[in-house]
GROMACS .gro file of C-alpha atoms in nm:
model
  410
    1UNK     CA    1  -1.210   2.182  -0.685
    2UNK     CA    2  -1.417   2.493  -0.626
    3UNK     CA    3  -1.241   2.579  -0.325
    4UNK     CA    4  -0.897   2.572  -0.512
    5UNK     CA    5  -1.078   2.788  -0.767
    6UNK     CA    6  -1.174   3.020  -0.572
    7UNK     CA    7  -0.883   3.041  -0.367
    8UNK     CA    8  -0.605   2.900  -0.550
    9UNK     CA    9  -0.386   2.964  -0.216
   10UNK     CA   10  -0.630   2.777  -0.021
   11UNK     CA   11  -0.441   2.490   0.089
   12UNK     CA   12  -0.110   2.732   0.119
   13UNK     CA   13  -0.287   2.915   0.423
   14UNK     CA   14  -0.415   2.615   0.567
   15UNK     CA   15  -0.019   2.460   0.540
   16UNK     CA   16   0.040   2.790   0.844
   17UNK     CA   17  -0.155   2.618   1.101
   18UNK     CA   18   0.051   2.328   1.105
   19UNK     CA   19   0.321   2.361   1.369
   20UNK     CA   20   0.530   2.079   1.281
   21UNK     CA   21   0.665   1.816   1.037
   22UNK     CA   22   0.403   1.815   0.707
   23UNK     CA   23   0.439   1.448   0.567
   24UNK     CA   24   0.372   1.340   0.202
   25UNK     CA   25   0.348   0.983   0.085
   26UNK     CA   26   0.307   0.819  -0.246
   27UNK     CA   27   0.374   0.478  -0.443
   28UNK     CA   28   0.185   0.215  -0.590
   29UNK     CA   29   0.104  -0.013  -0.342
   30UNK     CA   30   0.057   0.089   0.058
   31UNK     CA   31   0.031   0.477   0.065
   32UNK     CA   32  -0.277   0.445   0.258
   33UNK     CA   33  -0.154   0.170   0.496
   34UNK     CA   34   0.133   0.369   0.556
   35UNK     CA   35   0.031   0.702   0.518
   36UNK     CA   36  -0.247   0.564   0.783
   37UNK     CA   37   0.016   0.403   1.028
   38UNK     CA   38   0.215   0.734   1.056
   39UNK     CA   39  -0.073   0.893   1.144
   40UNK     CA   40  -0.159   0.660   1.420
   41UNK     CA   41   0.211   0.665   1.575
   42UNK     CA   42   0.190   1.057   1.576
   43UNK     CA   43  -0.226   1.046   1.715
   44UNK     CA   44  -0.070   0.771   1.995
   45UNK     CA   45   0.147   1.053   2.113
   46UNK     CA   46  -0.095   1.296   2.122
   47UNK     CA   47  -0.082   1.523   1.824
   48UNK     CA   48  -0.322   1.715   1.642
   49UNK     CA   49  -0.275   1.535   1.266
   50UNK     CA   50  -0.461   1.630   0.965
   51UNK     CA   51  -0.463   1.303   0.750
   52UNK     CA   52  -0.682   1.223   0.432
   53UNK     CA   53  -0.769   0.900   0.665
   54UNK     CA   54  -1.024   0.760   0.379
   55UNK     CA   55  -0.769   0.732   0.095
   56UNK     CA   56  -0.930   1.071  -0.071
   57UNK     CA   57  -0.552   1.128  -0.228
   58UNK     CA   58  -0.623   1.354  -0.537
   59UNK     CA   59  -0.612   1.748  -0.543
   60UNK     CA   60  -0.967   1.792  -0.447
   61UNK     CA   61  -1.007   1.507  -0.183
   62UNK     CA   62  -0.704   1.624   0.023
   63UNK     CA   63  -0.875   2.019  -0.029
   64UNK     CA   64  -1.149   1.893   0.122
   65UNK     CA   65  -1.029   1.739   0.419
   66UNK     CA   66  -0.845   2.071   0.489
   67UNK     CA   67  -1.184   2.215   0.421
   68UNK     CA   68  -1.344   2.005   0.661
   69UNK     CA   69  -1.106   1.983   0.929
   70UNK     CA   70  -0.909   2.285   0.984
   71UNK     CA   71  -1.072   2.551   1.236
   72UNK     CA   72  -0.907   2.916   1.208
   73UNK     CA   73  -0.837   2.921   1.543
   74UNK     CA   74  -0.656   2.576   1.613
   75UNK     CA   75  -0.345   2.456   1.552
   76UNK     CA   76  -0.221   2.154   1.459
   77UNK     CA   77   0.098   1.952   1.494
   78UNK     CA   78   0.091   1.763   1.159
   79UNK     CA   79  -0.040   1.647   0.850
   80UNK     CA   80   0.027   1.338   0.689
   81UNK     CA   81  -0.125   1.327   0.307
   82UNK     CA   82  -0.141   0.996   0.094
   83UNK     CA   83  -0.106   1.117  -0.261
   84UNK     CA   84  -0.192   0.935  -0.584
   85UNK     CA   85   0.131   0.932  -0.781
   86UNK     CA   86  -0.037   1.151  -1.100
   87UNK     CA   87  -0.133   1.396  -0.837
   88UNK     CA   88   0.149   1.449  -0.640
   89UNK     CA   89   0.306   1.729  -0.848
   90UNK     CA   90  -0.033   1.915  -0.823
   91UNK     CA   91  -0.061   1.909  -0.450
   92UNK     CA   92   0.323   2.073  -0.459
   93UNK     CA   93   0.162   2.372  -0.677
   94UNK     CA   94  -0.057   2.418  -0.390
   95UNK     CA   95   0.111   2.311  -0.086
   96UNK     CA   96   0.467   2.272   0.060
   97UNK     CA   97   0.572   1.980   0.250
   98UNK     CA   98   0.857   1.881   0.423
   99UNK     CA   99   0.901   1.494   0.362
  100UNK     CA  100   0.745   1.235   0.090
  101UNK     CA  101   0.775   0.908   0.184
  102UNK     CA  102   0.818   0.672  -0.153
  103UNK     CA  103   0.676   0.329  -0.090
  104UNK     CA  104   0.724   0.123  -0.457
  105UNK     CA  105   0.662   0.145  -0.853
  106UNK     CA  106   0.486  -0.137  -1.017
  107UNK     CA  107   0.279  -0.141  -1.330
  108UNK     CA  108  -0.093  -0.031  -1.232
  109UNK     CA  109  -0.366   0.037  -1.430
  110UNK     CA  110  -0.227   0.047  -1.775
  111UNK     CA  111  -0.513   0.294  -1.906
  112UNK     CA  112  -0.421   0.553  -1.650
  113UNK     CA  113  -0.091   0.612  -1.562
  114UNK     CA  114   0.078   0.463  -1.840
  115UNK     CA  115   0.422   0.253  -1.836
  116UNK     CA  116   0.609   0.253  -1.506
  117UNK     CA  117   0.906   0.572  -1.659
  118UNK     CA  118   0.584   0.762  -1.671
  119UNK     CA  119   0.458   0.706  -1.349
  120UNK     CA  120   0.872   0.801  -1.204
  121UNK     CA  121   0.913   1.104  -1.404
  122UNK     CA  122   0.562   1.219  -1.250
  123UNK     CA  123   0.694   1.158  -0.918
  124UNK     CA  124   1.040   1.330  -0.994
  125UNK     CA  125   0.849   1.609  -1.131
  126UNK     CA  126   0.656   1.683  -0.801
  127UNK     CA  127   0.971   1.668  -0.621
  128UNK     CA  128   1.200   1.921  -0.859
  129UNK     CA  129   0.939   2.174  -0.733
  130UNK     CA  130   1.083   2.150  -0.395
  131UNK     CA  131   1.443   2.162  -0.316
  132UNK     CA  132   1.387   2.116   0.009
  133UNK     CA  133   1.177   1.790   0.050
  134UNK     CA  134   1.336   1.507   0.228
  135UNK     CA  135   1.287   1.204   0.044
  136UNK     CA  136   1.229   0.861   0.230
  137UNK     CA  137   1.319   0.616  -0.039
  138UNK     CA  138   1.263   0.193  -0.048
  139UNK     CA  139   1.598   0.143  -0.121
  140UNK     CA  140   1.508  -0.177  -0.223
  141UNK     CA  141   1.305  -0.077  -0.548
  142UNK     CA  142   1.517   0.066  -0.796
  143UNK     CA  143   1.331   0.256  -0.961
  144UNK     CA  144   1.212   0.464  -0.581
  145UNK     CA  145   1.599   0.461  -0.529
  146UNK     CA  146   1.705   0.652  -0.848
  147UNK     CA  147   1.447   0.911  -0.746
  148UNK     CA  148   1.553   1.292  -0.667
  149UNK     CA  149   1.885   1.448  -0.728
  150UNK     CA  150   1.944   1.775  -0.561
  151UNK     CA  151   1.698   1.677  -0.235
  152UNK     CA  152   1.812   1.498   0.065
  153UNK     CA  153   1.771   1.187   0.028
  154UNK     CA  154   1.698   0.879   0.310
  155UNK     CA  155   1.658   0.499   0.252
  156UNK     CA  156   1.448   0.217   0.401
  157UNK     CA  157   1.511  -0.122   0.300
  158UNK     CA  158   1.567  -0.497   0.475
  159UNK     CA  159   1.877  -0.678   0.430
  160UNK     CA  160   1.715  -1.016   0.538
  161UNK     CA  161   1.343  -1.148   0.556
  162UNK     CA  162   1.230  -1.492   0.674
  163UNK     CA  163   0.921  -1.667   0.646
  164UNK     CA  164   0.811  -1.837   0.986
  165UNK     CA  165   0.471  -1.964   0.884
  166UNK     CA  166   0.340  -2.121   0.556
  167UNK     CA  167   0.430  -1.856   0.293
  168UNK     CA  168   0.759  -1.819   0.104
  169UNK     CA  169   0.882  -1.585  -0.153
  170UNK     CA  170   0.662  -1.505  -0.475
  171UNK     CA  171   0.744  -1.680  -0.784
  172UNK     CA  172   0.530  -1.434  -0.978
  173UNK     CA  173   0.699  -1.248  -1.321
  174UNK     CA  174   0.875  -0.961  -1.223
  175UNK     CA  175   0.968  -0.630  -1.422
  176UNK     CA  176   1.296  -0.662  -1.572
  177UNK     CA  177   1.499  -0.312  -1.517
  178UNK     CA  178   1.783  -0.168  -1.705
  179UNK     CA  179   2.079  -0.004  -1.469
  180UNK     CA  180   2.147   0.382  -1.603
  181UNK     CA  181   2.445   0.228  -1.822
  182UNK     CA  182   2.239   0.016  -1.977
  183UNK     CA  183   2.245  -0.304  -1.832
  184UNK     CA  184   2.002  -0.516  -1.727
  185UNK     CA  185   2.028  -0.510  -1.333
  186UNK     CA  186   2.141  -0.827  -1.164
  187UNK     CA  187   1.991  -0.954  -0.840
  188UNK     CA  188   2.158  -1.076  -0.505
  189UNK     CA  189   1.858  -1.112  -0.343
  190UNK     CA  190   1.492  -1.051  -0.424
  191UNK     CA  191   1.221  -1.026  -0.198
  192UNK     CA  192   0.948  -0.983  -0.446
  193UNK     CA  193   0.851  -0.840  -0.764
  194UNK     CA  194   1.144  -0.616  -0.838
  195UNK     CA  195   1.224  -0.561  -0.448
  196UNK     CA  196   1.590  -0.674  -0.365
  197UNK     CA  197   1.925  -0.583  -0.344
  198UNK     CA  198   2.019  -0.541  -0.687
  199UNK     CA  199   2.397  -0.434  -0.866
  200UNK     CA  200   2.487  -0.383  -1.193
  201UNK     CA  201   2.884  -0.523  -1.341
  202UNK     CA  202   2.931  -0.110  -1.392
  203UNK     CA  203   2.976  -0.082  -1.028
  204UNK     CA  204   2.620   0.044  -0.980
  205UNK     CA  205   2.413  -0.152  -0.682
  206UNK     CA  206   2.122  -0.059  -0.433
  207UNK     CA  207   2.224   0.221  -0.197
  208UNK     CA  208   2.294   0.201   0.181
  209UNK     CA  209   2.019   0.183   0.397
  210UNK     CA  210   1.962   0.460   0.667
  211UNK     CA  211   1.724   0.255   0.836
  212UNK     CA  212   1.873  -0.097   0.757
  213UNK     CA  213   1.584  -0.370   0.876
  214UNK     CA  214   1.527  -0.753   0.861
  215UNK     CA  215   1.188  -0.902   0.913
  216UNK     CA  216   1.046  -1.240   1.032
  217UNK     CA  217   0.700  -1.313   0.834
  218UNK     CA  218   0.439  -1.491   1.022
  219UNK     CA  219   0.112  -1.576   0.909
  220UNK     CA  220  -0.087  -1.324   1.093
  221UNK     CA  221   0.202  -1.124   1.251
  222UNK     CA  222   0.546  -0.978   1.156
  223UNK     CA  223   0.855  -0.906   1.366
  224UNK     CA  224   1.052  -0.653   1.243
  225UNK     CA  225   1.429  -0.442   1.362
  226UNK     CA  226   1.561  -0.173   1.246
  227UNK     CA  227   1.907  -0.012   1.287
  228UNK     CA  228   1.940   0.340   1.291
  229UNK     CA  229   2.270   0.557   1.377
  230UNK     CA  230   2.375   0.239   1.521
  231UNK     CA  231   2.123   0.115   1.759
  232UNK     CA  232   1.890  -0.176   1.682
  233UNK     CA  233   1.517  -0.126   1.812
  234UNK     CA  234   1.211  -0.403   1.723
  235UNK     CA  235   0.838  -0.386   1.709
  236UNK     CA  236   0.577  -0.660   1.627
  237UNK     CA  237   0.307  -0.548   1.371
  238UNK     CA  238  -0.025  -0.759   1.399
  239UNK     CA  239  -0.085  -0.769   1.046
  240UNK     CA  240   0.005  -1.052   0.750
  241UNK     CA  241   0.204  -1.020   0.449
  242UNK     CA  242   0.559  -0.917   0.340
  243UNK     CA  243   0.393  -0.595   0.178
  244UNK     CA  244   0.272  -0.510   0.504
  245UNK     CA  245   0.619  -0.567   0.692
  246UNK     CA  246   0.751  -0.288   0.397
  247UNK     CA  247   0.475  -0.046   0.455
  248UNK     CA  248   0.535  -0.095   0.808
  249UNK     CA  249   0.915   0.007   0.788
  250UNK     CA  250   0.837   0.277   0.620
  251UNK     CA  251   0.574   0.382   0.902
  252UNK     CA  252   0.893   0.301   1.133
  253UNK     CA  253   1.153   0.484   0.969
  254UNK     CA  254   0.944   0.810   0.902
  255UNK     CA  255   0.864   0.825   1.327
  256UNK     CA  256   1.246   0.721   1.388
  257UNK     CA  257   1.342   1.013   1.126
  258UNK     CA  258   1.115   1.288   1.321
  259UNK     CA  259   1.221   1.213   1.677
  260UNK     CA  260   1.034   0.906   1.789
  261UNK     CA  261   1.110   0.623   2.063
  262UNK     CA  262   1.081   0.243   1.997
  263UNK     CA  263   0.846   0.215   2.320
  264UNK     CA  264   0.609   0.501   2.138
  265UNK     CA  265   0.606   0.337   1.793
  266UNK     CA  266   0.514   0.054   1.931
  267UNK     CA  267   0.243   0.171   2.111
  268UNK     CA  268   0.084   0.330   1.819
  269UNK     CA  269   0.159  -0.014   1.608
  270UNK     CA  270  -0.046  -0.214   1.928
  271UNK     CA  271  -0.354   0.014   1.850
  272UNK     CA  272  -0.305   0.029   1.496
  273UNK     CA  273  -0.682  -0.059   1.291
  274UNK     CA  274  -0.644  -0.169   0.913
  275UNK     CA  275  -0.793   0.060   0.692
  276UNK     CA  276  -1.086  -0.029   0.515
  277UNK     CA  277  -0.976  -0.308   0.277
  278UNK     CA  278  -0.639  -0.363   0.354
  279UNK     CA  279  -0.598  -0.688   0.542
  280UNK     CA  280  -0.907  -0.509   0.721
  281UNK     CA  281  -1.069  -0.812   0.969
  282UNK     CA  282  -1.420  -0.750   1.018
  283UNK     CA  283  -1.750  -1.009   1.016
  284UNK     CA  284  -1.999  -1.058   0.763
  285UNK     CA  285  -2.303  -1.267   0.906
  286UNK     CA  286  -2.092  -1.426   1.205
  287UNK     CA  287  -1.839  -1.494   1.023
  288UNK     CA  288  -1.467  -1.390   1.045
  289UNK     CA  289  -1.347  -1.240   0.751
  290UNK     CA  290  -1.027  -1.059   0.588
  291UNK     CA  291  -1.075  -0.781   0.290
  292UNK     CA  292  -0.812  -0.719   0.084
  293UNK     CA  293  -0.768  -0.500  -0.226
  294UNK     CA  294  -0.611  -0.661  -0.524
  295UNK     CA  295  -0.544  -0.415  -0.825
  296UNK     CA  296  -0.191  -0.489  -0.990
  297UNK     CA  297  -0.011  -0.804  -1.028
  298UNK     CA  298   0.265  -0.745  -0.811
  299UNK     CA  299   0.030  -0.649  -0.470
  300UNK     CA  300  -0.232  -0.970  -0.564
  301UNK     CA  301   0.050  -1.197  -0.614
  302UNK     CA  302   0.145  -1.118  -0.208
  303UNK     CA  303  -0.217  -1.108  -0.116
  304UNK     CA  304  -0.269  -1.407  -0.249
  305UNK     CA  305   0.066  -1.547  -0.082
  306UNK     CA  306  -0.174  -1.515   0.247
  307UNK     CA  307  -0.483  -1.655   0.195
  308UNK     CA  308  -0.605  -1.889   0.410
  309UNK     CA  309  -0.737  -2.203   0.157
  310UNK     CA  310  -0.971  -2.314   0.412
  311UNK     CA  311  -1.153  -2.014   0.409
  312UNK     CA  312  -1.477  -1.926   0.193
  313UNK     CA  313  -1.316  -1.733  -0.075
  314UNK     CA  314  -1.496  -1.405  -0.304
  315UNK     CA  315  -1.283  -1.194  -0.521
  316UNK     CA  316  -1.492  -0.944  -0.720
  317UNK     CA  317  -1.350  -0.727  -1.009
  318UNK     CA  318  -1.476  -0.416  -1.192
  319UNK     CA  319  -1.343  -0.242  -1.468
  320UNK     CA  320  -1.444   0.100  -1.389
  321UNK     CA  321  -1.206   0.409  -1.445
  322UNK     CA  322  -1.111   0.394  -1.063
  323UNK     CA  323  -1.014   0.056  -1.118
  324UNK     CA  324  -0.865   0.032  -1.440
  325UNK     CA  325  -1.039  -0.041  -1.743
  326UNK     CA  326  -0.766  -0.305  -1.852
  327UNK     CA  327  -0.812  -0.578  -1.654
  328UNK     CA  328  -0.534  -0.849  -1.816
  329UNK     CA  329  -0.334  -0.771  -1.519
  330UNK     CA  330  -0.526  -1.102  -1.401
  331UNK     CA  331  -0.304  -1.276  -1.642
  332UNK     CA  332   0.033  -1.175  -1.454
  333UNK     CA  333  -0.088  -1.223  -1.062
  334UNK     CA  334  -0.018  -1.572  -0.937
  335UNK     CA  335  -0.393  -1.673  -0.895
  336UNK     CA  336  -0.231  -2.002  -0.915
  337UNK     CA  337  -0.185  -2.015  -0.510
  338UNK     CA  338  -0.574  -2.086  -0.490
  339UNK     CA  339  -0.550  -2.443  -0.674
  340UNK     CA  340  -0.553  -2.603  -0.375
  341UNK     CA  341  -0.841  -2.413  -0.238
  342UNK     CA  342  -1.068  -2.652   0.007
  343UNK     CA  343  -1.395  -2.431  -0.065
  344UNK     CA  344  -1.563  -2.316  -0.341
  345UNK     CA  345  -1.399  -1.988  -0.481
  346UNK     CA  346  -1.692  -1.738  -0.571
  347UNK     CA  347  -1.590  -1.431  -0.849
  348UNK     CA  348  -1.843  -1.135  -0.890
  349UNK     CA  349  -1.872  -0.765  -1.017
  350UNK     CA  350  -1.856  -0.675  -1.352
  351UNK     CA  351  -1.572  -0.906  -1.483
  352UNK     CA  352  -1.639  -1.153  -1.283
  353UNK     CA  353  -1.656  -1.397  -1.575
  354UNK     CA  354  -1.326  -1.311  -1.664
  355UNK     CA  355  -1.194  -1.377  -1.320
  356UNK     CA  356  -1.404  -1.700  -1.300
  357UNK     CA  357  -1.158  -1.820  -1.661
  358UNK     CA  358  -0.854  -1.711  -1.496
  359UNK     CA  359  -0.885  -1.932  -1.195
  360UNK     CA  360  -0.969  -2.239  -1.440
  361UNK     CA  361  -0.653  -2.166  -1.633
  362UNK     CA  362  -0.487  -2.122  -1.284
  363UNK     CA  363  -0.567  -2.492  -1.204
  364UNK     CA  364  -0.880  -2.441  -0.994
  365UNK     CA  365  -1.144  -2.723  -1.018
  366UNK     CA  366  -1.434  -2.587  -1.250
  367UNK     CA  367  -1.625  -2.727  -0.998
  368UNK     CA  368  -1.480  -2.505  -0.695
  369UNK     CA  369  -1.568  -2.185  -0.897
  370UNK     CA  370  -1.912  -2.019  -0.898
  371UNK     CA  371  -1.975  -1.706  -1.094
  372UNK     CA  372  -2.233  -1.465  -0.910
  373UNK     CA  373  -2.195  -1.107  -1.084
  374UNK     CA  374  -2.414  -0.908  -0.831
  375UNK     CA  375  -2.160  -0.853  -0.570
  376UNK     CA  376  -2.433  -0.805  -0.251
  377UNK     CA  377  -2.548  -1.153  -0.362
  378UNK     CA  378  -2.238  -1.293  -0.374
  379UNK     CA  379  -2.156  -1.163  -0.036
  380UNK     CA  380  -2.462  -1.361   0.084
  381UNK     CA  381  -2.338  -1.634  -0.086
  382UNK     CA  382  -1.996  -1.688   0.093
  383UNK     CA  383  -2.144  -1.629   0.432
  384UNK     CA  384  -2.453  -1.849   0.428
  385UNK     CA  385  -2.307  -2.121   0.565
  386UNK     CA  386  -2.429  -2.221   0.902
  387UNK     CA  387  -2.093  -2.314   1.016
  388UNK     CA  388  -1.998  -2.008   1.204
  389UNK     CA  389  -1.654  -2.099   1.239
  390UNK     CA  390  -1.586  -2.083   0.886
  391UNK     CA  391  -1.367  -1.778   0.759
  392UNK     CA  392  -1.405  -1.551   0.502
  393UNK     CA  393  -1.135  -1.410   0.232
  394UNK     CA  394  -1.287  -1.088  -0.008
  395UNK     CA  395  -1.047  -0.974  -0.243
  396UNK     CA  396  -1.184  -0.666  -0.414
  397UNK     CA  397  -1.062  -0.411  -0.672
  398UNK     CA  398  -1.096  -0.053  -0.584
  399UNK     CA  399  -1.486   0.042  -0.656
  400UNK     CA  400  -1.567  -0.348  -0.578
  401UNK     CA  401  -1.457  -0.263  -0.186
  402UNK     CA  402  -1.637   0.078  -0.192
  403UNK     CA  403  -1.968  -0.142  -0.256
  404UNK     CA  404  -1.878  -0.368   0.000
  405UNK     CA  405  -1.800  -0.101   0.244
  406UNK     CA  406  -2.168  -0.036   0.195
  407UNK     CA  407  -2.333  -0.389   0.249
  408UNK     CA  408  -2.498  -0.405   0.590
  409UNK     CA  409  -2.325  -0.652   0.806
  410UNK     CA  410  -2.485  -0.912   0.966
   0.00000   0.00000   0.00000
């Protein structure tokens, strides 16, 4: 923040030495996966990106990496900013973009950001500062889709999805929305949470898609097309999860929207890494494992959709500020896809207690769950066993994967 202090145009300057499109995203769930995934497609054809690659998406974390990165006498063809959806309208005080890419609303963190209106006129706020943003909207949310009014507005959304491996649709509670008339909305097809293609009886329904996709879920890859101006492209996208084939289309429709071929999209989606905690696979002490970050009920509930109940499973919770200090959200996530677990289910961090009672309730064996609160420890725990070929599931909240990105691997 002293930089911004000092120079209160700082970032404003830095915004001249990028040559080309300057790329905004925000949302709930998958800014950095996406944010991180339009980066790679526009590194893969060799431009110069700035990108706030390790999720540092308020004011001062983004002024940093321009502090960091940019060199007076360089150019560079992009940047590509995740933004944290409280923050976004002070990075437009500072900066000018050209596009924000919307990827969902769902209730997060209670204690911070408040119901999810709150979180949507924050958003709206950020983009009445700038006539001339381009919105790329999930059509499929309606709350993203009533956002903007004067800007240009594009939409992303599938029109079909199919599950090809073991995983179906969530059957965890979704938000109930009202249509602008009043109404509550009505639902032709969802695809989870409040995701779908939704209409009201006053005529209202989800918009048009500019990028119109459907998807074929796998358990560790997707398949998604696209249509655009009338021609149908695909890519493959080794990663699991329906929230992954959304942040992916997103990824898609922003590089499609700028000027970008199928054959180089999907050359930047072959050599695409996870980012740290998001369906990251790594190895802790020989063993295979997947980290993913849980932290509302809508993103666990698909997490948990893909875990693998043969693996060694840790979730570890905290309740600091970064995470959320209200931690009933445990309550609404479908924690009731573990039952069946094979292994013993380990919970740590500081609520780990609390996680430990919501997987009884759930319908996991008292027996299956182990409570170890020191999180290193419990990370010893689930990879002890000599069995190498046993897997590994970690699902973390936020400041529960920063410790973990600091254990020393074996």
């Amino acid at each position: 923040m002293f930089t911004l202090k000092t120079n209160p145009d700082f970032l404003n300057l830095c915004s001249k030495y990028i040559l080309r499109e300057k790329i905004s995203v925000t949302g709930t769930n998958g800014k950095t996966t996406t944010a991180g995934l339009i980066a790679q497609i526009l590194e893969a054809n060799k431009k110069e990106v700035i990108h706030n690659a390790q999720g540092a998406n308020m004011l001062t974390g983004i002024a940093n990496v321009f502090a960091t990165t940019v060199v007076p006498s360089k150019r560079y063809d992009n940047c590509v900013l995740e933004s944290d959806e409280a923050y976004l309208s002070k990075l437009y005080d500072y900066m000018k973009l050209d596009y924000l890419v919307v990827t969902n609303l769902f209730r997060d963190q209670l204690d911070r950001y408040g119901e999810l209106d709150t979180t949507a006129k924050k958003i709206q706020s950020a983009i009445d500062k700038n006539k001339d943003l381009i919105l790329l909207l999930n059509a499929d949310d309606p709350l993203v889709a009533n956002l903007g009014h004067d800007n240009k507005k594009l939409f992303y959304g599938f029109e079909n999805i199919e599950f090809a491996g073991k995983h179906t649709i969530s059957q965890a509670p979704a938000e109930m929305f009202n249509c602008v008339c009043g109404k509550p909305l009505e639902y032709s097809k969802r695809f989870y949470a409040q995701q779908g293609h939704y209409y009201c009886s006053c005529g209202y329904k989800r918009p048009e898609c500019d990028y119109q996709a459907n998807a074929k879920i796998y358990d560790d890859y997707i398949e998604i097309s696209v249509l655009h101006d009338g021609k149908e492209t695909h890519y493959t996208f080794d990663s699991i999860g329906l929230y992954n084939a959304y942040n992916a289309l997103a990824a898609i429709s922003m590089a499609l929207e700028i000027g970008y071929t199928q054959e180089e999209i999907q050359n930047a989606l072959n050599t695409y890494k996870a980012m740290f905690g998001r369906a990251e696979k790594t190895e802790f002490n020989g063993h295979k494992t997947i980290i993913q970050l849980i932290k509302n009920p809508a993103g666990a509930s698909e997490v948990l959709k893909t875990v693998d109940l043969s693996s060694k499973i840790l979730i570890a919770i905290n309740d600091n500020f970064a995470d959320g200090r209200d931690v009933s959200w445990l309550w609404d996530a479908e924690f009731e896809l573990l039952k069946d677990t094979e292994k013993t289910i380990i919970t740590s961090g500081i609520r780990a207690n609390d996680m430990a009672l919501r997987l009884k309730y759930a319908g996991v064996p008292t027996e299956k769950i182990k409570v170890v609160p020191d999180l290193y420890e419990a990370v010893e725990e689930a990879s002890s066993s000599e069995d190498k070929d046993e897997k590994i599931t970690i699902m973390p909240s936020y400041t529960a994967l920063l410790q973990i990105k600091n254990y020393k691997r074996g």
